[in-house]
Each structure stands twice: as C-alpha cells, then as structure tokens.
Amino acid sequence: MKLKLYTASLCLAFSVSSAIHAQVAPQAAYMQPRADKSILTDIIKTDAGFVVAGERGHILLSTDGETWQQAKVPVQSNLNSVFFVNDKQGWAVGHDVTILHTTNGGHELQLQKFAPELDKPLFDIVFKNESEGLAIGAYGLTLRTQDGGVTWVQEYHAELANEDDQAVLNELKTSDPAAFEEEANSVLPHLNRIVRVGEILH
C-alpha cells in the first residue's frame, strides 16, 4: 500500500525544476554509509517491510522502519516514485526516463528503460497487476506496458493541452511535421501523480 494520500486521480502541475540530474550512460549508484540521511522522495510498505526511493539512485530497504539497507542500483539518476504489486515485484522511476524493476523485493534492480536524451523526468508509476503498468512525467510524458515492463510504449495525449495549443498542434500536424514534433513535446502539462481505482489506472 502506498503511503500517500491523493485528493484527485490525476494531478497536473505546470513547472518543474530545471536542475535535472542527467547521465549520458547509466552508472551504478554509489553505496553510501549514510544513504538514509539523503533526500528521499517516496516510500511504499509491502508485506516484507518498507522500500524507499531517493536522490542519486538510492533505494533503501527496511523490515522495521528503523534500520535501513541500501540496495544496489544500476543508475545514479534521482528517483521519484516506487511501486510494488506484491512483496517481491516492484518498479521505481525517476530522472533520465529511468525505469527500474525488481523481482526480489528491491534487493536487486534491473534497468528496464533509460533515455536521458529525452531530457524529461518520470514522476510516478502504478501497476494494475504484474503485467499492466503506467509511468508518467514531465510535459505529458506517458509510458505504458502490457508485459511487465519488457517493453514500454510512449503515448501522446493531446487532449491534455489547452484549446489554443491544441489548435496550433492541429495546424502544424499537416503543415509542418517537424515543428509539430517540437511543439508537441513541450505544450502538455506535467503529470505528477497517478493512482489506481479498482482495476483502472488514472
């Protein structure tokens, strides 16, 4: 169960820090003796304990909430959200379009996606079951998987743009495809949080 409370199924924001920690190629997070004192951004409780995500690729594990163990993580990107479907299988997302996956409760994490060239962070991730998941982030970035993260497909939701921007996009789509691509990647609002309601991801 996520230790977060939301008043809406989807929260939109219109600003994001420009200080995005980006890597050219993935590099493993440093093992730090005081990693539990660093900036931590999300926490989830499973039947096995707690899993926490944070800056510089930190993933921390605890069975009691008092003593923490740092997991080995293949990236140093700041991590923003962590989600587990059971006590073994979970995912974490963050900057550089990073998506991490674990099958052993977070003790080991594998890189499912890493795209620093997009220069966008992912802010949240939710799974309906072990196969179907959704990750969201800056400028409307939306990634969906139907196979547990083996493949992630990017979706574009122009309906989230305001009416003026939608009109511009519709005009550019046929008149200037190159300009359309550039504009489409910058006009959507940031997607900060997503939640599961029953069997539906919002």
XYZ file of C-alpha atoms in Angstrom, residues 79-197:
119
model
C 14.368 8.525 -8.307
C 10.893 9.952 -7.687
C 8.488 7.062 -7.142
C 8.391 3.390 -6.212
C 5.520 0.911 -6.581
C 5.143 -2.772 -5.688
C 2.398 -5.191 -6.733
C 3.464 -7.672 -4.018
C 6.357 -8.095 -1.603
C 8.719 -9.268 -4.390
C 7.898 -7.456 -7.616
C 8.180 -3.704 -7.943
C 9.313 -0.741 -10.033
C 10.922 2.653 -9.469
C 11.057 5.655 -11.822
C 12.948 8.917 -11.979
C 15.003 11.347 -14.000
C 16.541 10.409 -17.365
C 13.300 8.472 -18.089
C 14.607 5.793 -15.746
C 12.510 2.717 -15.030
C 13.897 0.075 -12.667
C 12.428 -3.351 -11.915
C 12.951 -5.827 -9.095
C 11.747 -9.390 -8.591
C 13.227 -9.889 -5.109
C 11.763 -7.107 -3.018
C 14.200 -4.414 -4.108
C 17.458 -6.117 -3.152
C 18.462 -6.173 -6.823
C 17.144 -3.846 -9.538
C 17.408 -4.135 -13.299
C 17.157 -1.257 -15.761
C 14.081 -1.539 -17.989
C 14.296 1.904 -19.584
C 16.844 4.729 -19.646
C 16.515 7.653 -22.078
C 18.449 10.734 -20.878
C 18.315 12.172 -24.400
C 14.618 12.977 -23.846
C 15.635 15.325 -21.002
C 12.449 14.543 -19.039
C 11.918 13.018 -15.608
C 9.317 10.418 -14.756
C 7.373 11.346 -11.626
C 5.196 8.331 -10.831
C 4.448 4.725 -11.720
C 1.493 2.437 -10.968
C 0.715 -1.164 -11.938
C -2.736 -2.745 -12.136
C -1.192 -6.224 -11.955
C 2.174 -7.804 -12.707
C 1.802 -7.032 -16.429
C -0.098 -3.763 -16.899
C 1.546 -0.543 -15.772
C 1.695 3.186 -16.448
C 4.518 5.671 -15.874
C 4.064 9.442 -16.170
C 6.232 12.528 -16.073
C 7.155 15.970 -17.371
C 5.404 17.567 -20.368
C 2.767 14.850 -20.519
C 5.283 12.016 -20.852
C 3.261 8.790 -20.633
C 4.656 5.266 -20.966
C 2.542 2.119 -20.851
C 3.472 -1.546 -20.606
C 1.394 -4.684 -21.074
C 4.217 -7.154 -20.396
C 5.623 -6.212 -17.007
C 7.973 -3.608 -18.420
C 9.749 -5.733 -21.000
C 8.528 -3.139 -23.487
C 7.294 0.407 -22.794
C 5.193 2.261 -25.379
C 5.028 6.049 -25.311
C 1.564 7.596 -25.612
C 0.696 11.157 -26.552
C -2.461 12.727 -25.113
C -3.053 15.987 -26.988
C -6.374 16.382 -25.168
C -4.414 17.456 -22.079
C -3.182 20.623 -23.839
C -5.229 23.808 -23.593
C -7.520 24.740 -26.509
C -5.115 27.258 -28.059
C -2.244 24.775 -28.035
C -4.465 22.058 -29.482
C -5.381 24.386 -32.357
C -1.698 25.094 -33.044
C -0.875 21.377 -32.958
C -3.696 20.534 -35.367
C -2.435 23.149 -37.818
C 1.210 22.096 -37.572
C 0.428 18.394 -37.893
C -0.215 18.771 -41.604
C 1.648 21.976 -42.466
C 4.949 21.422 -40.636
C 5.515 17.926 -39.176
C 8.961 18.855 -37.781
C 7.553 21.854 -35.916
C 4.660 19.680 -34.725
C 7.063 17.209 -33.111
C 8.948 20.007 -31.356
C 5.793 21.740 -30.163
C 4.108 18.503 -29.112
C 6.978 17.726 -26.747
C 6.626 20.990 -24.839
C 2.966 22.035 -24.568
C 1.479 19.318 -22.387
C 1.281 19.827 -18.603
C 3.484 17.859 -16.239
C 1.847 14.714 -14.856
C 2.860 14.332 -11.227
C 0.737 11.579 -9.728
C -1.337 8.653 -10.873
C -3.439 6.294 -8.784
C -5.268 3.020 -9.164
C -9.014 2.983 -8.558
